[in-house]
XYZ file of C-alpha atoms in Angstrom:
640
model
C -11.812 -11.354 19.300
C -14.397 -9.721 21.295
C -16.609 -6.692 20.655
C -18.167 -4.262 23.656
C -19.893 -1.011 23.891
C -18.785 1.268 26.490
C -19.593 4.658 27.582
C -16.734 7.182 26.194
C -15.662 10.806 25.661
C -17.110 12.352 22.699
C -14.591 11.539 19.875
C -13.691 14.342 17.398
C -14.114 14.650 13.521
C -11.559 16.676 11.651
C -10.667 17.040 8.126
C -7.926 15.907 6.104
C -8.503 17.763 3.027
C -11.800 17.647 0.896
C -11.852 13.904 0.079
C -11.256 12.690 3.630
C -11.746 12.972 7.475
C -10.100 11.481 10.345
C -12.317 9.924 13.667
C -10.106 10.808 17.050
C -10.554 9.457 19.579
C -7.911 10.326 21.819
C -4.411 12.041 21.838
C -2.488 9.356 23.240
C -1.275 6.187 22.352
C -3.165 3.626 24.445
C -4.801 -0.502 24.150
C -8.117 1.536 25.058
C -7.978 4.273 22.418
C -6.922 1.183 20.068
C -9.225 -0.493 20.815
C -11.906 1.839 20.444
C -10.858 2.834 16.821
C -10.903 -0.916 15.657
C -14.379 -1.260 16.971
C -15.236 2.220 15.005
C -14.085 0.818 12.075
C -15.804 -3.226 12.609
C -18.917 -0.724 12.497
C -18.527 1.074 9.929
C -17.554 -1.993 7.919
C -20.982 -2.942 9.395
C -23.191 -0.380 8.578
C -21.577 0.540 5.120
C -23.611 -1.311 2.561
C -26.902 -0.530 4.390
C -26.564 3.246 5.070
C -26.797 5.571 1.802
C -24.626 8.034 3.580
C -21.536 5.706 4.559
C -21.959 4.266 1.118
C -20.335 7.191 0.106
C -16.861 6.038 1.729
C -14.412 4.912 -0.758
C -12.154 3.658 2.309
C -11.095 3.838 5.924
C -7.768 2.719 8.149
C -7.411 2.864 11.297
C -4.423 4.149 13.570
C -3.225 3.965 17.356
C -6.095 6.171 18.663
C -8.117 7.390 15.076
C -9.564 6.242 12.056
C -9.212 8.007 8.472
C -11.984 7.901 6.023
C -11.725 8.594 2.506
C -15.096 9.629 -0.046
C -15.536 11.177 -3.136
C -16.581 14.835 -2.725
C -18.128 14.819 -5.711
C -21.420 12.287 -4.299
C -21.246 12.813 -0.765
C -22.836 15.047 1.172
C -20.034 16.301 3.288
C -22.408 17.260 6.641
C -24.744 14.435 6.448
C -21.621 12.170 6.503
C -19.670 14.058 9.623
C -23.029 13.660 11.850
C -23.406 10.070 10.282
C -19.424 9.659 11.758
C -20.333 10.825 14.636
C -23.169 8.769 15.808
C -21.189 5.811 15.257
C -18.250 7.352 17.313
C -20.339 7.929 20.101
C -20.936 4.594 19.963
C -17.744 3.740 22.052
C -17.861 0.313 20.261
C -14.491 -1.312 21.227
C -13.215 -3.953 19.151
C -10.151 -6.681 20.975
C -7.813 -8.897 18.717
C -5.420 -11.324 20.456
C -2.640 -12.498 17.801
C 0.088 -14.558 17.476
C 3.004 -14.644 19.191
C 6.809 -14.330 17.556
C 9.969 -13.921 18.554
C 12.062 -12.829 15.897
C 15.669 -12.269 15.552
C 17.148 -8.739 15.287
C 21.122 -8.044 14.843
C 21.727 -4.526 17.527
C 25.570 -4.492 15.946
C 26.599 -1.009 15.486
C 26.511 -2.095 11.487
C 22.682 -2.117 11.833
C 21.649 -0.110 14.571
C 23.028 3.496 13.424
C 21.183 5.133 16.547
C 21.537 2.937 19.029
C 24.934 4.872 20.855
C 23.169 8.368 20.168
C 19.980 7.071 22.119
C 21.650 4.785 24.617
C 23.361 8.411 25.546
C 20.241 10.222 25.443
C 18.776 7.845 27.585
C 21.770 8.117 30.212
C 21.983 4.280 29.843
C 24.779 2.089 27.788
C 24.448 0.355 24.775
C 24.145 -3.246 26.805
C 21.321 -1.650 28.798
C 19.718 -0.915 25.793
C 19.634 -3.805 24.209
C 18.556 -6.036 27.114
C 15.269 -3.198 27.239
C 14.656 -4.031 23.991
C 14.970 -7.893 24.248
C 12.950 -8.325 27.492
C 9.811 -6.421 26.503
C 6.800 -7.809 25.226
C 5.520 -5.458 21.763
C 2.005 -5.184 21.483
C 0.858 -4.486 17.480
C -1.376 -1.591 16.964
C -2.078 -1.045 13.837
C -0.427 -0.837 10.019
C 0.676 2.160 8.195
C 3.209 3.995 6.490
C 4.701 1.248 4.710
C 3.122 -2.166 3.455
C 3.091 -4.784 6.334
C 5.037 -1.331 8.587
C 3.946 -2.825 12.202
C 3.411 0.232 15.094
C 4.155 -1.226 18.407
C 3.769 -0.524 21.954
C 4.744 -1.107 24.967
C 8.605 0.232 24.441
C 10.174 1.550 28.145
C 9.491 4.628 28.751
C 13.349 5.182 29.509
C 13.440 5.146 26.024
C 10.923 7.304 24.736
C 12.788 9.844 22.719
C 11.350 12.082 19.828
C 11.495 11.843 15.803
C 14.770 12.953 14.510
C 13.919 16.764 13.459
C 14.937 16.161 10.123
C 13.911 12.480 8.669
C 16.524 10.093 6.737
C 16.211 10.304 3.186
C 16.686 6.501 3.379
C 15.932 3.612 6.125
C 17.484 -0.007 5.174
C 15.029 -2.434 4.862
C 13.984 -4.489 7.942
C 15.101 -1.990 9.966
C 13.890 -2.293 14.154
C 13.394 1.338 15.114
C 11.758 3.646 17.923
C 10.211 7.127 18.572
C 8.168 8.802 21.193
C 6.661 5.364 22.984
C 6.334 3.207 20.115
C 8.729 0.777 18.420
C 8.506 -0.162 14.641
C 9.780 -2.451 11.957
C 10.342 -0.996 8.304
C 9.620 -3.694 6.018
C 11.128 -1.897 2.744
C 14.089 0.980 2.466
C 11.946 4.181 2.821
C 12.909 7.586 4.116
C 11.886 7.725 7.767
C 12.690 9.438 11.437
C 12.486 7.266 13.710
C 15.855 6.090 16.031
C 17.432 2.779 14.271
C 18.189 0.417 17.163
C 18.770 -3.210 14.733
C 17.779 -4.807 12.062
C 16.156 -7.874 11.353
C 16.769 -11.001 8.804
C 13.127 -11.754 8.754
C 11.081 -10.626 5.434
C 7.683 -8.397 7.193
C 6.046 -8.200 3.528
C 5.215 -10.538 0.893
C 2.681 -11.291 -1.383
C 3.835 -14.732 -1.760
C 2.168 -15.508 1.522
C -1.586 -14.583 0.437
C -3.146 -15.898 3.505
C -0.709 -13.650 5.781
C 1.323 -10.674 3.257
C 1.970 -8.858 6.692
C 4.364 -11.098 9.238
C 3.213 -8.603 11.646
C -0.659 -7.639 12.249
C -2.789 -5.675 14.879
C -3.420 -8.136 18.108
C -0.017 -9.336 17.776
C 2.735 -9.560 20.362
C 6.482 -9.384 19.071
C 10.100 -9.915 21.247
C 13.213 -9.243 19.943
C 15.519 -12.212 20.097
C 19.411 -10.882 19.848
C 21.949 -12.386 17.724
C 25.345 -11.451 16.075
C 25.912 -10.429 13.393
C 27.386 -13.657 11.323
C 24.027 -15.269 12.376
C 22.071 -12.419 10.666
C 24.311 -12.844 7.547
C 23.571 -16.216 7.448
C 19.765 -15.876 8.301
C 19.299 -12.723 5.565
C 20.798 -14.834 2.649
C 18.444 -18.311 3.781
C 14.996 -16.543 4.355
C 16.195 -14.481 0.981
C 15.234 -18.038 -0.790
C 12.247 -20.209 -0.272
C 12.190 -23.155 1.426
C 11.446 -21.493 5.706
C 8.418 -21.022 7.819
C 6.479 -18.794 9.973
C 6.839 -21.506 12.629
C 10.247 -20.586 13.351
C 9.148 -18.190 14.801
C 7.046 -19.397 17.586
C 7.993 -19.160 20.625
C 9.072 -21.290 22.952
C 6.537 -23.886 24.867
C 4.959 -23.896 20.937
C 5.801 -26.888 18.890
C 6.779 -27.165 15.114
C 3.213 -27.917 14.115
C 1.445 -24.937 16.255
C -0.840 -23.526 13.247
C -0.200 -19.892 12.670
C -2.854 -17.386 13.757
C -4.949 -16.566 10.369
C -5.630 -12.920 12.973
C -4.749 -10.655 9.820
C -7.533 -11.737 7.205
C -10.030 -11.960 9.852
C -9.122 -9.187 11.809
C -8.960 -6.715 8.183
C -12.205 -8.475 6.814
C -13.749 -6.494 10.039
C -12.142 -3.194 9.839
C -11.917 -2.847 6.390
C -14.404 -2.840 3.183
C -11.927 -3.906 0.701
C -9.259 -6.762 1.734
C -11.513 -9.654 0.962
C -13.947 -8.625 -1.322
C -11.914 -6.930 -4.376
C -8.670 -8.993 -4.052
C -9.554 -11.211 -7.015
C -11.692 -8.294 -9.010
C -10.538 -7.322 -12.780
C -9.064 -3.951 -12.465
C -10.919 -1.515 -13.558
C -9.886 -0.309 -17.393
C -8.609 -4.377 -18.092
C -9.965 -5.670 -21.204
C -13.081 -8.010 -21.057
C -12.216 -11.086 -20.899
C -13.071 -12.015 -24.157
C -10.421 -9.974 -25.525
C -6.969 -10.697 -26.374
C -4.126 -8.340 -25.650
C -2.752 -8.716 -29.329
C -1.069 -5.414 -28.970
C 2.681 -5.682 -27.883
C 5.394 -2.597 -27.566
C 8.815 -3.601 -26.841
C 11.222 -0.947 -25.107
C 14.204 0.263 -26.801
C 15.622 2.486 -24.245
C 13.836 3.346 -21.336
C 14.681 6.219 -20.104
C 14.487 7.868 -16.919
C 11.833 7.296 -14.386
C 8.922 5.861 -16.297
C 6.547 3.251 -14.577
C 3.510 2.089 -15.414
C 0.642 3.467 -13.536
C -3.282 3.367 -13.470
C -5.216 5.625 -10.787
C -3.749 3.947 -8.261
C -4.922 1.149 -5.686
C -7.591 1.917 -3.534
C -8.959 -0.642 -0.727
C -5.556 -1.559 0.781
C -4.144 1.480 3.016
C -5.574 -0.814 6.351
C -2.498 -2.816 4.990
C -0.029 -0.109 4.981
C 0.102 -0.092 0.967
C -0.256 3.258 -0.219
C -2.410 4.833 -3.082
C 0.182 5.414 -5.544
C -1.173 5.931 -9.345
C -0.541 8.746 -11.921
C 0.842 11.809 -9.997
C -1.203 14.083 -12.372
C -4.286 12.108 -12.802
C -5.710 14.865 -14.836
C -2.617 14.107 -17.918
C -3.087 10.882 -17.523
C -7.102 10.640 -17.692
C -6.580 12.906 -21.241
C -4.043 10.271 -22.529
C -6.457 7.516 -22.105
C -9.051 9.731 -23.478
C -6.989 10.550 -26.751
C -6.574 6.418 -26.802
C -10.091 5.730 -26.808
C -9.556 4.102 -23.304
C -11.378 4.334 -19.998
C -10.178 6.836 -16.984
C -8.551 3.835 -15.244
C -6.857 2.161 -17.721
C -3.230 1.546 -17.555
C -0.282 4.318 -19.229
C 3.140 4.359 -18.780
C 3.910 7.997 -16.660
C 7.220 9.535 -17.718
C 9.106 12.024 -15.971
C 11.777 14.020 -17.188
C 12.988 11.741 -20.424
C 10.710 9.867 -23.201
C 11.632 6.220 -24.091
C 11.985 4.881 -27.874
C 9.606 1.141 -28.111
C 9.353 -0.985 -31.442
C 5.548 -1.911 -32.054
C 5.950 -5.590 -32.139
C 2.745 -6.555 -32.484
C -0.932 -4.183 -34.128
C -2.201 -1.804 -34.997
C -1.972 -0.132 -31.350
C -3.439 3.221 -31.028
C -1.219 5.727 -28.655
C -1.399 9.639 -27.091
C 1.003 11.485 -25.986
C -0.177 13.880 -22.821
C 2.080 16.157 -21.659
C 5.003 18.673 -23.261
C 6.521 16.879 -25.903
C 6.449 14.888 -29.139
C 5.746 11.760 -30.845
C 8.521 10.716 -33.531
C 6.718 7.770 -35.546
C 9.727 5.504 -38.155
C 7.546 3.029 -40.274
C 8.913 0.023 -40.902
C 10.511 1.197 -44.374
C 12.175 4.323 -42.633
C 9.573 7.368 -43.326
C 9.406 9.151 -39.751
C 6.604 11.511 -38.811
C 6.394 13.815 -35.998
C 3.037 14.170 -34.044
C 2.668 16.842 -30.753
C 1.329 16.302 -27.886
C -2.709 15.816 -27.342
C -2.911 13.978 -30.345
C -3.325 10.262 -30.904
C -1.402 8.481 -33.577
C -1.963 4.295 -35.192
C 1.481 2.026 -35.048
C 2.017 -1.096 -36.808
C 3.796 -3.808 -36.790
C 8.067 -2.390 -37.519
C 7.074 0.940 -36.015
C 9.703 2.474 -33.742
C 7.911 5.078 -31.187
C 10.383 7.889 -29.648
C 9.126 10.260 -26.759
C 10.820 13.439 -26.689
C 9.836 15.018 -23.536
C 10.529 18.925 -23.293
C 10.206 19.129 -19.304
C 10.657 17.225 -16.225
C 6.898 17.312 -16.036
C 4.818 13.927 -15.654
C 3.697 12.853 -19.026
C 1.564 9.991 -20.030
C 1.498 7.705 -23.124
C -1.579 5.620 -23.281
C -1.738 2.510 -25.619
C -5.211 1.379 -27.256
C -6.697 -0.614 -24.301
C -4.426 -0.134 -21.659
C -1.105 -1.706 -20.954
C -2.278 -5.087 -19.631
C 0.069 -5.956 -17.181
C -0.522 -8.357 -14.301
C -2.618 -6.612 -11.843
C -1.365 -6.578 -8.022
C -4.045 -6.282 -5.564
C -6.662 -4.778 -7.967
C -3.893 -1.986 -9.656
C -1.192 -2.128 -12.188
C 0.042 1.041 -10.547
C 3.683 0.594 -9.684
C 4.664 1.344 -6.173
C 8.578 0.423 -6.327
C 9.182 0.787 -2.923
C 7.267 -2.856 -2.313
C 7.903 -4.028 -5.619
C 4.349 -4.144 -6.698
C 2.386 -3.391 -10.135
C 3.955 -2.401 -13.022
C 6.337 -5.139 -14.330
C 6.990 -7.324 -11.191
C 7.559 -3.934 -9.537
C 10.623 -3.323 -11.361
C 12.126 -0.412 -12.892
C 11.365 -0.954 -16.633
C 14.379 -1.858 -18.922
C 15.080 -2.253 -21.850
C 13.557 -5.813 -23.481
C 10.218 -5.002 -21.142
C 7.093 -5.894 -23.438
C 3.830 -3.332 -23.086
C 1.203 -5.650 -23.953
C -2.119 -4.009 -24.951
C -5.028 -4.363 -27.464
C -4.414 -4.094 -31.097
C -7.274 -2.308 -33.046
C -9.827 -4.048 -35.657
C -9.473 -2.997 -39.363
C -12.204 -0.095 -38.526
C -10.757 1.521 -35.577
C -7.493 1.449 -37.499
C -9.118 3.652 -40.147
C -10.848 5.818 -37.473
C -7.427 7.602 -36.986
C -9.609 10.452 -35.386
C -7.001 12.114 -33.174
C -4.373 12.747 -35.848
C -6.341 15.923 -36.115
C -4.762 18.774 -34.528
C -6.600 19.377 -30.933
C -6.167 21.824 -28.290
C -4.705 20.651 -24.612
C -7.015 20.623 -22.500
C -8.103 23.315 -19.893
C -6.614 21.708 -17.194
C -3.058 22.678 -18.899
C -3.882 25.967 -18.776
C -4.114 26.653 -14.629
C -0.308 26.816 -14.072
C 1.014 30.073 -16.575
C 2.456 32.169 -13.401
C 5.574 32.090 -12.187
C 3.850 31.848 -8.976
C 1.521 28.916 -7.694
C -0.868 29.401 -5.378
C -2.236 26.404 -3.764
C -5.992 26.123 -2.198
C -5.809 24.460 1.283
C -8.155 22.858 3.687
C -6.579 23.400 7.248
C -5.905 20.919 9.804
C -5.678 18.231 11.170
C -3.143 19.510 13.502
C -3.292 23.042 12.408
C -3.748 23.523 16.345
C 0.161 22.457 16.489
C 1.344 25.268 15.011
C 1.819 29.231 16.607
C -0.633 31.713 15.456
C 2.605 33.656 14.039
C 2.803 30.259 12.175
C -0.566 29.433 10.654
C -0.244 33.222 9.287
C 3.111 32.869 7.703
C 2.444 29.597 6.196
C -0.270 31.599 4.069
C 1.511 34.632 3.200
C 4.747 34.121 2.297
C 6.230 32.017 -0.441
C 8.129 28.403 -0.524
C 10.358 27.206 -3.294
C 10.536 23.371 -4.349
C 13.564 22.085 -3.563
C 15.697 19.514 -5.413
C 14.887 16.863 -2.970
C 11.721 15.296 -4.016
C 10.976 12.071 -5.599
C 7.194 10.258 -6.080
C 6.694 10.133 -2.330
C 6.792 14.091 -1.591
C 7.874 17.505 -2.394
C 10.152 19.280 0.232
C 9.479 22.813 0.380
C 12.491 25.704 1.609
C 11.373 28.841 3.148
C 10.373 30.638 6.644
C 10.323 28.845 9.201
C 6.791 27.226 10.263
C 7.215 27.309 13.784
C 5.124 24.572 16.068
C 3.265 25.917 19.454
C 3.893 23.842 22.813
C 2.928 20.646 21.416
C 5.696 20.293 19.255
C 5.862 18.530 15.767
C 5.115 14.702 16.518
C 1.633 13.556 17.103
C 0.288 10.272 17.178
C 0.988 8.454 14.272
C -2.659 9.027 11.768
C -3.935 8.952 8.227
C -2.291 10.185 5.186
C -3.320 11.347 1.919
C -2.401 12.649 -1.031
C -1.662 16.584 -0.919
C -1.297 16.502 3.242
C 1.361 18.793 4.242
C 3.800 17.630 6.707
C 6.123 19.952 9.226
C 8.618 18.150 10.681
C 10.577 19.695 13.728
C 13.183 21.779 11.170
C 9.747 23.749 10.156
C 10.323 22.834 6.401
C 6.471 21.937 5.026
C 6.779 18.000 2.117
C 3.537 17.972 0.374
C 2.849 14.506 0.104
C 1.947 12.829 -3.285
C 0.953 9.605 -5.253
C 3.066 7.050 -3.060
C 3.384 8.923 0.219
C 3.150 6.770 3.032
C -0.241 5.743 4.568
C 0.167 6.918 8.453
C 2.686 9.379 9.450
C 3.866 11.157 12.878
C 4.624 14.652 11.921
C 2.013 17.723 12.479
C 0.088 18.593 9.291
C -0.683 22.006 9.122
C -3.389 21.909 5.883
C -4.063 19.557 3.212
C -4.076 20.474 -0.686
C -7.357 20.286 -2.290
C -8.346 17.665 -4.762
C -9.139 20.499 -7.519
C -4.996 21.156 -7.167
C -2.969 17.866 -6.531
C -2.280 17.561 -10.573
C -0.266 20.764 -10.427
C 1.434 19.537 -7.719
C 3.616 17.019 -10.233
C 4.150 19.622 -12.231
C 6.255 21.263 -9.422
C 9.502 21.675 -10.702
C 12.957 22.351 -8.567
C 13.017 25.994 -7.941
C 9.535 26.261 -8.708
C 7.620 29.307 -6.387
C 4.563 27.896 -4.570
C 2.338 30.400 -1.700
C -0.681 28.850 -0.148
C -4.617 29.836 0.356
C -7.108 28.743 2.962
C -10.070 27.968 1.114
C -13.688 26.192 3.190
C -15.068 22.480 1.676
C -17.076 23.984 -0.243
C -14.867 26.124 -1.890
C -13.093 22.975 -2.771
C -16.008 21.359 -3.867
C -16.832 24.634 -6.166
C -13.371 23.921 -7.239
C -13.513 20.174 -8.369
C -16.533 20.295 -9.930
C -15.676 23.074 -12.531
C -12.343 20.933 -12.914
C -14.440 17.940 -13.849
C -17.060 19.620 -15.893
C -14.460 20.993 -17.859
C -12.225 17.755 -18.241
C -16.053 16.110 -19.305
C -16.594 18.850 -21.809
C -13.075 18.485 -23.692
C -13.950 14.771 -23.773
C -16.928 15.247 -25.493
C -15.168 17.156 -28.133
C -13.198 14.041 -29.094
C -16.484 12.513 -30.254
C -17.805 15.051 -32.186
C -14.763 15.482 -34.327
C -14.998 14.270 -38.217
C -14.649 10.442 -39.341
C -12.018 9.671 -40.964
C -13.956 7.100 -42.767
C -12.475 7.436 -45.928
C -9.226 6.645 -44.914
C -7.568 3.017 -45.411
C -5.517 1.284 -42.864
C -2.344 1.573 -45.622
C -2.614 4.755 -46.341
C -2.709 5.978 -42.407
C 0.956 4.464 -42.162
C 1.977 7.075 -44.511
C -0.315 10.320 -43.258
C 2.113 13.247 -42.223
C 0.971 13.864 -38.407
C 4.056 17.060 -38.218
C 1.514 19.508 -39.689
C 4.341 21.632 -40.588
């Protein structure tokens, strides 16, 4: 690894929303422009706990030929921290890695390579031709995005350079080997993507069972493609599916058995990124102190539909490819924990679209209910009481808890404590795509234990939020049939005609049925892209970015959208709005406004002073001091 300083264009600074910015420095995919943005980001990661204004970044990735930066809006000084950017830019700091070397296998039968006729026909070439392009090039590794441990490659022949399917696959197999534009790519997990599917690979990218290397594939690395049929992928999926292989395997040749794998990842990430060493073991924040046992345990009944558990998400790790993920309306889910007496990032379980019935196993447990719907208590001798939402209600020990849900809106039930599952990376967020957080990852089921902290004898009497409250005012922002969204545009707003960028504010989108925690996909007028065309280099995501693929169709991106992507994004949804985003039902009516920063800044802090003031009036309600612990189990909560 070495580190220069070179003369260099002056890089650009453009915004991604309120809460982040992205560093370019350059338009094309190229070792130099790579180069350039890892060395941007080794001083940042430098200059970060010394400098008062990049203290203020939360986060940064880099890309092929950019950085991303995320803050909080709320304590930085937006202008200070562009000029701050862009002295270090100017910098030209450069930054080299040289990795290991693999050649891994990859199967190019029809079976797994769904593009590869299509393309080979494009290209004027035949599938053979193809293959033995693919085979005899050396990959370079760029960078990570999109997907945990998703490699971006170069060094792909430009005879097969072809564009991003206009309209994306809802769903990529895992392992997949794919290209697009001049870059070739491995998906380590089934995802939706657009890139051309030329094989697939045996070979786990991603696990967390290897701590000292979770990503097979990292930035300095060089990768060939080794061919092989497709009985010898069979048998190679179902052995590397158990333990029991190495990484040595796949040395190449002229490197023995016992050639020590590169540790490039760690070292290389401990440079360009402020949070891969430093926070891995950390207690996630809203975990109980360590002096106190979970002695709270819910058991689920019936799960229902689409409920994970989620926190606000994991922060630190998007230089990995892992994504944000978290509640999708972190303003629900901050009231939940609120009503439970817990902090902001504690743990809840987010429902969408159906409630799920758990026994208390183990309490008292405190819960709240935010979102439409009910609480249906049965006590352990059959006397059931019905509680509404924005309310908090004791269980005991024989309880049964039912959710009734009366939308397809996110909802959150928070549990006294949090739900103390094992933390992944600093989150108990679930991102199912890489089966982390949550539960193992999993879908819950039913038999899945919620353990969380039972109350003492006093908080058990301090039923305070049995009391009827009112929802608070962020419930109130979405009574039209009509949304309108507040925007910041860019990055690539330039991408789009001028006929474009007008339309995209003035006329009207409706949500279609095709969205899931990733992204919305919008239906409406066309959004027509200028001379450049939709794909860009592949850059930073975030939460609330708007996409336009080539079909013109805008996905706003949400909780567990993907960390890089290579479409145009015409604006990005402020922070004040991404809750009502979630609550963005099919058919739902959605128009868009251009607003400045500090428009959006206006915006969040009146959201937050407002969310502050509604938990203040939680604390000033009445004891119930009187009260015993018995005689809550019997209280009517219906207040029929």
């Amino acid at each position: 690894m070495t580190i220069s300083a070179a003369a260099s264009d002056l890089p650009s600074i453009e915004p991604l929303g309120d809460a982040a910015l992205t560093v370019v420095f350059g338009r094309q995919a190229s070792p130099d422009n790579s180069a350039r943005a890892l060395g941007f980001a080794k001083l940042l990661s430098r200059h970060r706990e010394h400098d008062a204004i990049l203290g203020s970044i939360t986060e940064w990735a880099p890309a092929f030929c950019s950085v991303t930066v995320w803050f909080d809006p709320l304590s930085t000084d937006r202008q200070a921290l562009i000029a701050r950017l862009q002295v270090l830019a100017d910098q030209g700091t450069r930054l080299e890695s040289e990795g290991q070397e693999w050649l891994i296998p990859v199967c190019f039968d029809p079976r797994h390579a769904p593009d590869l006729n299509f393309l080979a026909q494009s290209c004027g070439l035949d599938t053979r031709e193809v293959v033995a392009l693919m085979t005899e090039t050396t990959f370079t590794v760029r960078m990570l995005g999109f997907l945990p441990g998703f490699p971006y490659m170069d060094g792909l022949s430009p005879v097969l350079s072809q564009p991003r399917l206009k309209t994306p696959r809802k769903t990529v197999p895992a392992r997949s080997i794919a290209v697009a534009g001049e870059q070739c790519a491995a998906y380590p997990w089934e995802s939706p993507g657009g890139w051309h599917l030329l094989g697939r690979t045996p070979v786990p990218l991603f696990s967390l069972d290897r701590p000292e290397r979770p990503a097979l594939l990292v930035p300095g690395d060089r990768v060939r493609w080794r061919a092989i049929a497709a009985e010898e992928y069979e048998t190679l999926e179902a052995r590397y599916a158990r333990p029991g292989w190495s990484l040595q395997e796949f040395l190449p040749d002229g490197q023995t058995p016992g050639s020590s794998i590169s540790t490039t990842k760690p070292a290389l990430l401990s440079d360009i990124s402020p949070s891969i060493p430093d926070r891995r073991a950390a207690t996630p924040q809203g975990s109980l102190p360590a002096t106190t046992a979970a002695a709270g345990l819910l058991e689920i009944i019936d799960p229902a539909w689409a409920a994970s558990i989620q926190d606000q998400g994991r922060a630190g790790y998007r230089a990995l490819g892992i994504p944000l993920s978290g509640a999708l309306d972190p303003s629900r889910q901050a009231a939940a924990n609120a009503l439970a007496g817990n902090t902001p990032q504690a743990a809840t379980l987010e429902m969408l679209g159906g409630g799920p019935t758990l026994a208390v196993r183990q309490g008292p447990v405190r819960c709240a209910l935010a979102g439409a719907g009910t609480l249906v208590r049965t006590s352990a001798t059959g006397l059931t009481c019905t509680l509404p939402a924005w309310r908090g209600i004791v269980l005991h020990a024989g309880d049964t808890l039912q959710v009734r849900l009366d939308d397809s809106q996110p909802a959150y039930l928070a549990l006294s404590g949090g739900i103390q599952s094992e933390p992944v990376l600093d989150s108990r967020a679930t991102y199912g795509r890489a089966r982390l957080g949550g539960l193992a990852g999993e879908p819950l089921r039913a038999g899945h234990r919620l353990p969380c902290a039972a109350l003492t004898t006093d908080d058990a009497r301090s039923d305070l939020q049995a009391l009827p409250l009112a929802a608070p005012p962020s419930e109130k922002r979405h009574e039209h049939a009509l949304l309108t969204l507040r925007v910041i545009a860019g990055p690539q707003d330039h991408h789009f005609t001028e006929q474009a960028r007008t339309r995209f504010c003035t006329e009207t989108y409706t949500v279609s049925r095709d969205a899931d925690r990733m992204g919305l996909r919008l239906e409406g007028p066309e959004i027509k892209h200028g001379e450049q065309g939709a794909d860009i280099v592949t850059d930073g995501i975030t939460p609330g970015a708007i996409q336009v693929p080539a079909n013109g169709q805008p996905i706003i991106l949400l909780a567990d959208a993907q960390t890089t992507g290579g479409y145009a994004k015409i604006a990005t949804v402020i922070q004040a709005d991404l809750p009502l985003l979630a609550r963005l039902a099919p058919g739902s009516t959605v128009a868009f406004r251009y607003v400045d920063a500090s428009e959006a800044l206006a915006a969040l802090q009146a959201c937050t002073a407002a969310a502050a003031g509604w938990q203040a009036s939680l604390r000033k309600m009445p004891s119930a001091g009187a009260l015993q612990t018995d005689a809550l189990a019997h209280i009517d909560y219906s207040f029929r």
